[in-house]
Amino acid sequence: MSGLDPRTPVLVGVGSVLQREEDASRAREPFVLRARALERAAEDAGSRELLLRADSVRAPRGFWDYRDPCRLVADAVGAAEARTEVAQLGVLQTTLFGRACEDIAAGKHDIVLITGGEAKYRALRTEIAGETVTHTEQPEGTVPDEVLVPENEIYHPLEVECGLVLPVGPYAMIENALRTAEGVSLDHHRREVAELWAGFSRAAMHNPDAWNRDDIDADTIIDAGPRNRMLAFPYTKLHTSQWNVDQAAGLILCSVEAARRHGVPEDRWVFPQCVVDANHMVSLIERRDLHRSDGFELAGRRAGELCGGEISGADHLELYSCFPAAVRIQMREFGIGADRPVTLTGGMPFAGGPLNNFVLQALVRLARVLRAEPGTVGVATAVSGIITKQGVSVWSTRPPASGFAFEQVPDAVARQLARAEIVDPPGGADASVVTYTVLHDRGTPARLVLLCELGDGRRTLVAVDDPALAAECIGRDLLGTAVRIEGKGSVELR
């Protein structure tokens, strides 16, 4: 690697923390876990000096309520001169990677620390104990040096009005739309999804950082029960991201020049090849094809062009896995066959899904696998919102042939993505069901939500608070069903 551009960005240290403390009073708060993850990353790189000399500390937003979480972490690890940056919810985690590598390549920074983490299990244990969770307070007026914010809102106002705010509902509607596109029966679909998720569970068994390393088979996943309640048809609890975890990750990115200066052995180096983000934001119900993701198709294609090979041909895959629909759409858009493993970690339901930090956790695992198999290529993807924004990152122990590239493809997505006009539910209108879900309250059917297409091609969203009707629609395929909309909250199934 003697001929490398000294400004080439490289990942030199990775670290992770898993805390499972039943006594909440002994559990550490989020910023402490993140600082420990970075300490482990420095140990992994073989140089604590990388922390002390860091120019920037960056993190994605989480459940915590710190004024400047990165300043707390910087102080804890001794990065006294580092600037801080926080990415709010709605900013892709791959964007953090892309910006950091771009800054290093441009000479703006030499060493960038990226860290994230949650202590939601600590908060849960505190609540069970009848206590109040506490975080370190910072002085009033403390703010990060930079805050990244998304350009638009994730949800359409009608989605909020109809109760589709928790992600499980919208993703369940995408899953049902996928079933329509595939032309399969309810039973076939449920089995296929359960088998996919059982494969994720088996991967988690081999991941030492996974929150749940039990072998959970498809038969356990497929049916709702006391320990696997239905949340939004067809999704049970085991289909969803597990965010009640205490996990943190730390990544140390630097220039090749800095890696050499601090004595990091070359066998620790993992090179970002490219990051491609699709940041064009369109709410779920405005998308004409709910079973598609133009952003992933275009970002994946461009990443393949930049790195000299299709995403489907990468040796190792970690597809963002908040819900099965997210994984299944990516597999379709990237052309990945059902026989390919698409996770190294076990994914967010089994490895653990700290709110806005999973891709950092995944990259720790991916880097270790790439080091163990030098010369192979790994892909880690990211999602923000309801597959609203999409990110693709490619990594290898080989340096990028043409240098690191960070690109965004929002204009291409805007040109390609077909949109539907959304209107409020009209009274006395005939329509057909495009997709649907049944939202549950503590395992009991509570609300039927229907995305309907009117005769003129416009669409509307209707939520019916009728537990009896909701229960009737469990196990019934409503896709394409004719309905009579009587206004907001009222629908007659034909």
Short mmCIF file of C-alpha atoms in Angstrom, two decimals:
data_model
loop_
_atom_site.label_atom_id
_atom_site.label_comp_id
_atom_site.label_asym_id
_atom_site.label_seq_id
_atom_site.Cartn_x
_atom_site.Cartn_y
_atom_site.Cartn_z
CA MET A 1 0.00 0.00 0.00
CA SER A 2 3.02 2.24 -0.38
CA GLY A 3 1.57 4.19 -3.29
CA LEU A 4 -1.65 5.23 -1.58
CA ASP A 5 -2.74 8.85 -1.50
CA PRO A 6 -2.04 9.89 2.11
CA ARG A 7 -5.50 11.50 2.29
CA THR A 8 -7.28 8.20 1.57
CA PRO A 9 -9.86 7.61 4.33
CA VAL A 10 -9.63 4.33 6.21
CA LEU A 11 -11.47 2.67 9.09
CA VAL A 12 -8.81 1.61 11.58
CA GLY A 13 -10.65 0.85 14.81
CA VAL A 14 -14.03 -0.63 15.74
CA GLY A 15 -15.54 -1.32 19.13
CA SER A 16 -18.87 -2.37 20.57
CA VAL A 17 -20.52 -2.57 23.98
CA LEU A 18 -23.44 -4.70 25.11
CA GLN A 19 -24.81 -4.01 28.61
CA ARG A 20 -27.44 -6.28 30.15
CA GLU A 21 -27.67 -5.12 33.75
CA GLU A 22 -30.84 -6.13 35.62
CA ASP A 23 -30.11 -3.66 38.44
CA ALA A 24 -30.77 -0.31 36.77
CA SER A 25 -28.84 1.56 39.45
CA ARG A 26 -25.67 -0.16 38.29
CA ALA A 27 -26.26 0.30 34.56
CA ARG A 28 -24.33 2.96 32.68
CA GLU A 29 -26.03 5.74 30.75
CA PRO A 30 -25.77 6.06 26.95
CA PHE A 31 -22.85 8.47 26.60
CA VAL A 32 -20.73 6.30 28.92
CA LEU A 33 -21.44 3.26 26.76
CA ARG A 34 -20.46 5.22 23.65
CA ALA A 35 -17.22 6.41 25.22
CA ARG A 36 -16.40 2.83 26.19
CA ALA A 37 -17.10 1.66 22.63
CA LEU A 38 -14.60 4.23 21.34
CA GLU A 39 -12.04 3.14 23.92
CA ARG A 40 -12.43 -0.39 22.58
CA ALA A 41 -12.06 0.89 19.04
CA ALA A 42 -8.77 2.53 20.02
CA GLU A 43 -7.63 -0.74 21.59
CA ASP A 44 -8.63 -2.48 18.35
CA ALA A 45 -6.49 -0.04 16.36
CA GLY A 46 -3.61 -0.32 18.83
CA SER A 47 -3.38 3.40 19.55
CA ARG A 48 -5.20 5.40 22.19
CA GLU A 49 -3.53 8.47 20.76
CA LEU A 50 -6.14 8.36 17.97
CA LEU A 51 -8.77 9.42 20.50
CA LEU A 52 -6.69 12.22 21.97
CA ARG A 53 -5.90 13.65 18.53
CA ALA A 54 -9.41 13.35 17.08
CA ASP A 55 -10.62 16.39 15.15
CA SER A 56 -14.33 15.51 15.20
CA VAL A 57 -16.80 13.41 17.20
CA ARG A 58 -20.08 12.59 15.45
CA ALA A 59 -23.24 10.69 16.38
CA PRO A 60 -26.77 9.93 15.20
CA ARG A 61 -29.65 11.17 17.36
CA GLY A 62 -31.10 8.67 19.87
CA PHE A 63 -33.66 8.31 22.67
CA TRP A 64 -31.42 10.22 25.08
CA ASP A 65 -31.86 13.91 25.90
CA TYR A 66 -28.31 15.29 26.04
CA ARG A 67 -27.72 18.84 24.82
CA ASP A 68 -24.49 17.82 23.08
CA PRO A 69 -23.84 14.07 23.48
CA CYS A 70 -20.67 14.22 21.43
CA ARG A 71 -19.11 16.78 23.77
CA LEU A 72 -19.70 14.42 26.71
CA VAL A 73 -18.06 11.61 24.75
CA ALA A 74 -15.18 13.81 23.57
CA ASP A 75 -14.43 14.86 27.14
CA ALA A 76 -14.67 11.26 28.35
CA VAL A 77 -12.12 9.94 25.84
CA GLY A 78 -9.80 12.95 25.99
CA ALA A 79 -10.58 14.47 22.59
CA ALA A 80 -10.39 17.97 23.99
CA GLU A 81 -10.04 19.81 20.67
CA ALA A 82 -12.65 17.85 18.71
CA ARG A 83 -15.62 19.54 17.08
CA THR A 84 -19.00 17.87 17.56
CA GLU A 85 -21.73 16.91 15.10
CA VAL A 86 -25.16 15.34 15.70
CA ALA A 87 -27.37 13.93 12.94
CA GLN A 88 -31.06 14.23 13.78
CA LEU A 89 -33.61 11.51 13.13
CA GLY A 90 -34.27 11.36 9.40
CA VAL A 91 -30.57 11.60 8.47
CA LEU A 92 -29.12 8.36 7.12
CA GLN A 93 -26.36 6.72 9.12
CA THR A 94 -24.49 6.19 5.85
CA THR A 95 -24.50 9.98 5.49
CA LEU A 96 -22.36 10.15 8.62
CA PHE A 97 -19.87 7.76 7.01
CA GLY A 98 -19.88 9.60 3.70
CA ARG A 99 -19.39 13.05 5.23
CA ALA A 100 -16.60 11.85 7.53
CA CYS A 101 -14.69 10.15 4.72
CA GLU A 102 -15.19 13.13 2.42
CA ASP A 103 -13.84 15.49 5.11
CA ILE A 104 -10.79 13.27 5.60
CA ALA A 105 -10.11 12.99 1.87
CA ALA A 106 -10.37 16.78 1.49
CA GLY A 107 -7.94 17.40 4.34
CA LYS A 108 -10.53 19.04 6.57
CA HIS A 109 -9.99 16.43 9.31
CA ASP A 110 -7.39 13.76 10.03
CA ILE A 111 -9.27 11.66 12.59
CA VAL A 112 -13.05 11.38 12.95
CA LEU A 113 -14.80 9.41 15.69
CA ILE A 114 -18.32 8.17 14.96
CA THR A 115 -20.30 6.69 17.81
CA GLY A 116 -23.84 5.89 18.77
CA GLY A 117 -25.65 3.97 21.43
CA GLU A 118 -28.71 3.53 23.59
CA ALA A 119 -29.58 2.40 27.09
CA LYS A 120 -33.26 1.59 26.53
CA TYR A 121 -33.02 -1.62 28.56
CA ARG A 122 -31.66 0.45 31.44
CA ALA A 123 -34.67 2.75 31.10
CA LEU A 124 -37.03 -0.25 31.04
CA ARG A 125 -35.48 -1.76 34.19
CA THR A 126 -35.67 1.66 35.88
CA GLU A 127 -39.38 1.91 35.05
CA ILE A 128 -40.04 -1.60 36.38
CA ALA A 129 -38.28 -0.63 39.61
CA GLY A 130 -40.56 2.40 39.92
CA GLU A 131 -37.72 4.86 39.56
CA THR A 132 -36.82 7.61 37.07
CA VAL A 133 -34.04 7.23 34.55
CA THR A 134 -31.40 9.96 34.78
CA HIS A 135 -28.86 11.32 32.32
CA THR A 136 -25.91 13.63 32.91
CA GLU A 137 -26.99 17.26 32.68
CA GLN A 138 -25.05 19.77 30.60
CA PRO A 139 -25.08 23.55 31.10
CA GLU A 140 -27.90 25.46 29.47
CA GLY A 141 -26.85 26.79 26.09
CA THR A 142 -24.62 23.81 25.30
CA VAL A 143 -25.09 22.88 21.63
CA PRO A 144 -23.20 20.76 19.08
CA ASP A 145 -20.90 22.58 16.70
CA GLU A 146 -23.02 21.23 13.83
CA VAL A 147 -26.46 19.63 13.57
CA LEU A 148 -27.63 17.75 10.49
CA VAL A 149 -31.38 17.87 9.87
CA PRO A 150 -33.58 16.20 7.22
CA GLU A 151 -35.08 18.42 4.54
CA ASN A 152 -38.70 17.24 4.78
CA GLU A 153 -41.17 15.43 7.04
CA ILE A 154 -41.31 11.63 6.94
CA TYR A 155 -45.08 11.31 7.42
CA HIS A 156 -48.00 12.65 5.39
CA PRO A 157 -50.53 14.49 7.63
CA LEU A 158 -53.18 11.86 6.77
CA GLU A 159 -50.84 9.09 7.98
CA VAL A 160 -50.49 10.87 11.32
CA GLU A 161 -54.25 11.41 11.53
CA CYS A 162 -54.89 7.70 10.89
CA GLY A 163 -52.42 6.53 13.56
CA LEU A 164 -49.62 5.33 11.31
CA VAL A 165 -46.87 6.94 13.37
CA LEU A 166 -45.18 3.90 14.91
CA PRO A 167 -43.19 2.32 12.05
CA VAL A 168 -44.70 -1.15 12.46
CA GLY A 169 -48.02 -0.03 10.91
CA PRO A 170 -46.64 1.51 7.70
CA TYR A 171 -44.17 -1.34 7.23
CA ALA A 172 -46.98 -3.88 7.64
CA MET A 173 -48.82 -2.08 4.84
CA ILE A 174 -45.72 -2.30 2.65
CA GLU A 175 -45.48 -6.01 3.45
CA ASN A 176 -49.05 -6.60 2.33
CA ALA A 177 -48.39 -4.62 -0.86
CA LEU A 178 -45.39 -6.87 -1.52
CA ARG A 179 -47.63 -9.90 -1.21
CA THR A 180 -49.85 -8.47 -3.94
CA ALA A 181 -46.86 -7.83 -6.22
CA GLU A 182 -45.65 -11.39 -5.71
CA GLY A 183 -49.08 -12.87 -6.32
CA VAL A 184 -48.88 -15.35 -3.44
CA SER A 185 -51.40 -16.50 -0.85
CA LEU A 186 -51.53 -15.31 2.73
CA ASP A 187 -50.21 -18.63 4.04
CA HIS A 188 -47.37 -18.82 1.50
CA HIS A 189 -46.39 -15.24 2.26
CA ARG A 190 -46.38 -15.70 6.04
CA ARG A 191 -44.23 -18.82 5.73
CA GLU A 192 -41.76 -17.14 3.36
CA VAL A 193 -41.29 -14.16 5.68
CA ALA A 194 -40.91 -16.40 8.74
CA GLU A 195 -38.25 -18.50 7.00
CA LEU A 196 -36.32 -15.36 6.07
CA TRP A 197 -36.42 -14.15 9.67
CA ALA A 198 -35.42 -17.57 11.03
CA GLY A 199 -32.27 -17.21 8.92
CA PHE A 200 -31.58 -13.90 10.63
CA SER A 201 -31.96 -15.61 14.00
CA ARG A 202 -29.41 -18.26 12.99
CA ALA A 203 -26.95 -15.51 12.01
CA ALA A 204 -27.37 -13.87 15.42
CA MET A 205 -26.31 -17.11 17.09
CA HIS A 206 -22.83 -16.57 15.59
CA ASN A 207 -22.60 -12.88 16.47
CA PRO A 208 -21.02 -12.38 19.92
CA ASP A 209 -22.53 -8.88 20.11
CA ALA A 210 -26.12 -9.98 19.40
CA TRP A 211 -28.76 -9.16 22.01
CA ASN A 212 -30.71 -12.39 21.39
CA ARG A 213 -28.62 -15.40 20.38
CA ASP A 214 -31.39 -17.98 20.79
CA ASP A 215 -32.32 -20.21 17.86
CA ILE A 216 -35.81 -19.02 16.90
CA ASP A 217 -37.40 -21.11 14.17
CA ALA A 218 -39.97 -20.12 11.56
CA ASP A 219 -42.82 -21.90 13.37
CA THR A 220 -42.23 -19.72 16.43
CA ILE A 221 -42.09 -16.53 14.37
CA ILE A 222 -45.09 -17.17 12.15
CA ASP A 223 -47.88 -17.32 14.74
CA ALA A 224 -48.99 -14.76 17.30
CA GLY A 225 -49.12 -15.87 20.92
CA PRO A 226 -48.65 -14.65 24.52
CA ARG A 227 -44.89 -14.14 24.00
CA ASN A 228 -45.18 -13.06 20.38
CA ARG A 229 -48.20 -10.81 20.19
CA MET A 230 -49.50 -9.36 16.95
CA LEU A 231 -48.63 -5.68 16.51
CA ALA A 232 -49.84 -4.85 13.00
CA PHE A 233 -51.02 -7.56 10.65
CA PRO A 234 -49.06 -9.51 9.43
CA TYR A 235 -46.28 -8.49 11.86
CA THR A 236 -45.81 -10.01 15.29
CA LYS A 237 -43.31 -8.81 17.87
CA LEU A 238 -40.63 -11.16 16.52
CA HIS A 239 -40.87 -9.50 13.11
CA THR A 240 -39.91 -6.11 14.49
CA SER A 241 -36.76 -4.29 15.52
CA GLN A 242 -35.81 -4.85 19.17
CA TRP A 243 -34.98 -1.42 20.53
CA ASN A 244 -35.13 -2.18 24.27
CA VAL A 245 -31.38 -2.79 24.29
CA ASP A 246 -28.27 -1.30 25.83
CA GLN A 247 -25.76 -1.24 22.98
CA ALA A 248 -23.13 1.12 21.64
CA ALA A 249 -20.63 1.20 18.79
CA GLY A 250 -17.50 3.22 18.14
CA LEU A 251 -15.70 3.73 14.82
CA ILE A 252 -12.36 5.45 14.21
CA LEU A 253 -11.87 6.80 10.69
CA CYS A 254 -8.70 8.60 9.68
CA SER A 255 -6.42 9.33 6.77
CA VAL A 256 -3.83 6.77 5.67
CA GLU A 257 -1.24 9.33 6.71
CA ALA A 258 -2.67 9.48 10.25
CA ALA A 259 -2.96 5.69 10.45
CA ARG A 260 0.74 5.37 9.65
CA ARG A 261 1.70 8.18 11.99
CA HIS A 262 -0.07 6.44 14.88
CA GLY A 263 1.33 3.02 14.04
CA VAL A 264 -1.91 1.26 13.12
CA PRO A 265 -0.97 -2.07 11.49
CA GLU A 266 -2.18 -2.41 7.90
CA ASP A 267 -4.03 -5.63 8.77
CA ARG A 268 -6.47 -3.44 10.77
CA TRP A 269 -7.29 -1.19 7.82
CA VAL A 270 -10.72 -1.38 6.17
CA PHE A 271 -11.31 1.02 3.29
CA PRO A 272 -14.61 2.69 2.48
CA GLN A 273 -15.00 2.24 -1.27
CA CYS A 274 -18.06 4.42 -1.73
CA VAL A 275 -21.23 5.71 -0.09
CA VAL A 276 -24.31 6.49 -2.18
CA ASP A 277 -27.36 8.04 -0.56
CA ALA A 278 -30.85 8.64 -1.92
CA ASN A 279 -32.32 11.51 0.07
CA HIS A 280 -35.44 12.30 -1.95
CA MET A 281 -38.25 12.13 0.63
CA VAL A 282 -41.76 11.02 -0.36
CA SER A 283 -44.26 9.83 2.24
CA LEU A 284 -45.41 6.22 2.03
CA ILE A 285 -48.97 6.77 0.84
CA GLU A 286 -47.83 9.10 -1.96
CA ARG A 287 -45.76 6.35 -3.58
CA ARG A 288 -47.58 4.74 -6.49
CA ASP A 289 -45.65 1.46 -6.13
CA LEU A 290 -45.45 0.61 -2.44
CA HIS A 291 -43.55 -2.63 -3.12
CA ARG A 292 -40.71 -0.74 -4.82
CA SER A 293 -37.82 1.47 -3.72
CA ASP A 294 -36.48 3.54 -6.58
CA GLY A 295 -33.94 5.00 -4.16
CA PHE A 296 -32.40 1.62 -3.42
CA GLU A 297 -32.42 0.62 -7.08
CA LEU A 298 -30.60 3.79 -8.12
CA ALA A 299 -28.24 4.01 -5.13
CA GLY A 300 -27.33 0.35 -5.49
CA ARG A 301 -26.74 0.68 -9.21
CA ARG A 302 -24.53 3.74 -8.75
CA ALA A 303 -22.55 2.09 -5.94
CA GLY A 304 -21.92 -0.85 -8.25
CA GLU A 305 -20.70 1.48 -10.99
CA LEU A 306 -18.35 3.27 -8.61
CA CYS A 307 -16.93 0.04 -7.18
CA GLY A 308 -16.75 -2.04 -10.33
CA GLY A 309 -19.34 -4.68 -9.54
CA GLU A 310 -23.01 -5.17 -8.74
CA ILE A 311 -24.14 -5.03 -5.12
CA SER A 312 -25.57 -8.54 -5.46
CA GLY A 313 -22.05 -9.83 -6.08
CA ALA A 314 -20.56 -8.57 -2.81
CA ASP A 315 -19.05 -11.26 -0.58
CA HIS A 316 -20.81 -10.04 2.56
CA LEU A 317 -24.16 -8.29 2.95
CA GLU A 318 -25.78 -6.47 5.85
CA LEU A 319 -29.13 -5.21 4.64
CA TYR A 320 -30.96 -2.82 6.93
CA SER A 321 -33.52 -4.95 8.75
CA CYS A 322 -35.99 -2.98 10.85
CA PHE A 323 -38.82 -5.09 9.35
CA PRO A 324 -38.97 -7.94 6.81
CA ALA A 325 -40.42 -5.64 4.11
CA ALA A 326 -37.29 -3.46 4.20
CA VAL A 327 -35.05 -6.47 3.61
CA ARG A 328 -37.29 -8.02 0.95
CA ILE A 329 -37.52 -4.80 -1.04
CA GLN A 330 -33.75 -4.40 -0.99
CA MET A 331 -33.28 -7.96 -2.18
CA ARG A 332 -35.63 -7.29 -5.08
CA GLU A 333 -34.03 -3.96 -6.04
CA PHE A 334 -30.46 -5.29 -5.82
CA GLY A 335 -31.28 -8.59 -7.57
CA ILE A 336 -30.28 -10.74 -4.58
CA GLY A 337 -31.59 -14.28 -4.62
CA ALA A 338 -33.45 -15.89 -1.73
CA ASP A 339 -30.55 -18.31 -1.20
CA ARG A 340 -28.06 -15.54 -0.31
CA PRO A 341 -27.38 -14.67 3.35
CA VAL A 342 -28.16 -10.97 3.78
CA THR A 343 -26.99 -10.42 7.35
CA LEU A 344 -23.83 -11.01 9.37
CA THR A 345 -25.26 -9.68 12.63
CA GLY A 346 -28.72 -11.25 12.86
CA GLY A 347 -30.39 -7.94 12.11
CA MET A 348 -32.35 -5.54 14.24
CA PRO A 349 -34.88 -8.03 15.66
CA PHE A 350 -32.20 -10.40 17.01
CA ALA A 351 -28.81 -8.64 17.06
CA GLY A 352 -30.58 -5.58 18.52
CA GLY A 353 -31.93 -2.39 16.99
CA PRO A 354 -30.88 0.63 19.05
CA LEU A 355 -33.07 3.44 17.70
CA ASN A 356 -30.77 5.20 15.23
CA ASN A 357 -27.52 3.30 15.62
CA PHE A 358 -27.83 -0.14 14.05
CA VAL A 359 -25.68 0.55 10.97
CA LEU A 360 -22.80 1.54 13.27
CA GLN A 361 -23.22 -1.74 15.17
CA ALA A 362 -23.34 -3.61 11.87
CA LEU A 363 -20.17 -1.96 10.60
CA VAL A 364 -18.25 -3.21 13.64
CA ARG A 365 -19.22 -6.77 12.72
CA LEU A 366 -18.60 -6.23 9.00
CA ALA A 367 -15.12 -4.80 9.58
CA ARG A 368 -14.12 -7.81 11.66
CA VAL A 369 -15.34 -10.23 8.99
CA LEU A 370 -13.53 -8.32 6.22
CA ARG A 371 -10.29 -8.41 8.18
CA ALA A 372 -10.67 -12.15 8.65
CA GLU A 373 -11.15 -12.56 4.88
CA PRO A 374 -8.76 -10.04 3.29
CA GLY A 375 -9.68 -8.82 -0.17
CA THR A 376 -13.39 -9.55 0.13
CA VAL A 377 -16.07 -6.87 -0.27
CA GLY A 378 -18.88 -6.02 2.14
CA VAL A 379 -22.01 -3.91 1.79
CA ALA A 380 -23.92 -2.22 4.61
CA THR A 381 -27.15 -0.40 3.83
CA ALA A 382 -29.24 2.12 5.74
CA VAL A 383 -32.87 3.23 5.85
CA SER A 384 -34.40 6.35 7.31
CA GLY A 385 -38.13 6.56 7.96
CA ILE A 386 -40.49 4.21 6.14
CA ILE A 387 -37.93 3.30 3.47
CA THR A 388 -38.13 7.06 2.90
CA LYS A 389 -34.39 7.53 2.42
CA GLN A 390 -31.90 4.89 1.37
CA GLY A 391 -28.14 4.52 1.78
CA VAL A 392 -25.56 2.07 0.41
CA SER A 393 -21.97 1.78 1.65
CA VAL A 394 -19.27 -0.54 0.27
CA TRP A 395 -16.17 -1.63 2.23
CA SER A 396 -13.06 -3.77 1.68
CA THR A 397 -9.54 -4.30 2.98
CA ARG A 398 -8.42 -3.37 -0.55
CA PRO A 399 -8.01 0.35 -1.25
CA PRO A 400 -10.56 1.84 -3.67
CA ALA A 401 -9.23 1.70 -7.21
CA SER A 402 -10.24 5.28 -8.03
CA GLY A 403 -10.36 6.80 -4.57
CA PHE A 404 -13.29 7.08 -2.15
CA ALA A 405 -16.55 8.47 -3.56
CA PHE A 406 -19.56 9.92 -1.73
CA GLU A 407 -22.50 10.63 -4.01
CA GLN A 408 -26.20 11.40 -3.66
CA VAL A 409 -28.87 10.58 -6.23
CA PRO A 410 -32.01 12.51 -5.17
CA ASP A 411 -32.63 14.05 -8.61
CA ALA A 412 -32.61 10.65 -10.31
CA VAL A 413 -35.05 9.30 -7.71
CA ALA A 414 -37.34 12.33 -8.14
CA ARG A 415 -37.48 11.72 -11.90
CA GLN A 416 -38.20 8.00 -11.60
CA LEU A 417 -40.48 7.61 -8.57
CA ALA A 418 -44.16 7.55 -9.56
CA ARG A 419 -46.39 9.53 -7.18
CA ALA A 420 -50.09 9.34 -6.38
CA GLU A 421 -52.30 12.28 -5.53
CA ILE A 422 -53.66 11.97 -1.98
CA VAL A 423 -57.04 13.36 -0.90
CA ASP A 424 -59.06 13.27 2.30
CA PRO A 425 -61.57 10.38 2.44
CA PRO A 426 -64.58 11.50 0.38
CA GLY A 427 -68.11 10.63 1.50
CA GLY A 428 -70.09 8.20 -0.65
CA ALA A 429 -67.19 7.16 -2.91
CA ASP A 430 -66.40 3.73 -4.35
CA ALA A 431 -62.79 2.56 -4.19
CA SER A 432 -60.55 -0.51 -4.08
CA VAL A 433 -58.02 -1.51 -1.42
CA VAL A 434 -54.38 -0.93 -2.44
CA THR A 435 -52.99 -2.20 0.85
CA TYR A 436 -54.00 -2.39 4.49
CA THR A 437 -53.14 -3.44 8.02
CA VAL A 438 -54.88 -4.16 11.29
CA LEU A 439 -53.30 -2.28 14.19
CA HIS A 440 -53.41 -4.09 17.54
CA ASP A 441 -53.58 -2.80 21.09
CA ARG A 442 -51.76 -5.19 23.45
CA GLY A 443 -52.31 -8.04 21.06
CA THR A 444 -55.99 -7.29 20.39
CA PRO A 445 -57.28 -6.05 17.00
CA ALA A 446 -58.21 -2.38 17.39
CA ARG A 447 -58.08 -0.42 14.12
CA LEU A 448 -58.38 -1.26 10.42
CA VAL A 449 -56.32 1.04 8.17
CA LEU A 450 -56.95 1.00 4.42
CA LEU A 451 -55.09 2.72 1.60
CA CYS A 452 -57.70 2.99 -1.16
CA GLU A 453 -57.68 4.00 -4.79
CA LEU A 454 -60.62 5.97 -6.12
CA GLY A 455 -62.03 5.57 -9.60
CA ASP A 456 -60.06 8.54 -10.94
CA GLY A 457 -56.70 7.17 -9.70
CA ARG A 458 -56.40 9.41 -6.67
CA ARG A 459 -55.81 7.72 -3.33
CA THR A 460 -56.96 8.17 0.24
CA LEU A 461 -56.26 6.66 3.64
CA VAL A 462 -59.05 5.56 5.96
CA ALA A 463 -58.77 4.37 9.56
CA VAL A 464 -61.76 2.56 11.09
CA ASP A 465 -61.84 2.25 14.89
CA ASP A 466 -64.03 -0.86 14.95
CA PRO A 467 -62.42 -3.76 16.89
CA ALA A 468 -65.02 -6.25 15.61
CA LEU A 469 -64.37 -5.33 11.97
CA ALA A 470 -60.61 -5.27 12.59
CA ALA A 471 -60.75 -8.78 14.08
CA GLU A 472 -62.82 -9.98 11.11
CA CYS A 473 -60.10 -8.80 8.72
CA ILE A 474 -57.29 -10.75 10.40
CA GLY A 475 -56.44 -13.57 8.05
CA ARG A 476 -58.66 -12.16 5.33
CA ASP A 477 -57.00 -10.92 2.16
CA LEU A 478 -58.42 -7.45 1.51
CA LEU A 479 -56.07 -6.52 -1.31
CA GLY A 480 -58.12 -5.41 -4.31
CA THR A 481 -61.38 -5.58 -2.36
CA ALA A 482 -64.09 -3.11 -3.40
CA VAL A 483 -65.15 -0.71 -0.65
CA ARG A 484 -67.58 2.14 -0.13
CA ILE A 485 -66.02 5.08 1.70
CA GLU A 486 -68.54 6.99 3.78
CA GLY A 487 -66.05 9.60 4.98
CA LYS A 488 -63.37 9.67 7.63
CA GLY A 489 -63.49 6.62 9.86
CA SER A 490 -66.26 4.87 7.96
CA VAL A 491 -65.94 2.16 5.28
CA GLU A 492 -68.23 -0.56 4.00
CA LEU A 493 -66.48 -3.67 2.64
CA ARG A 494 -68.18 -5.01 -0.48
#
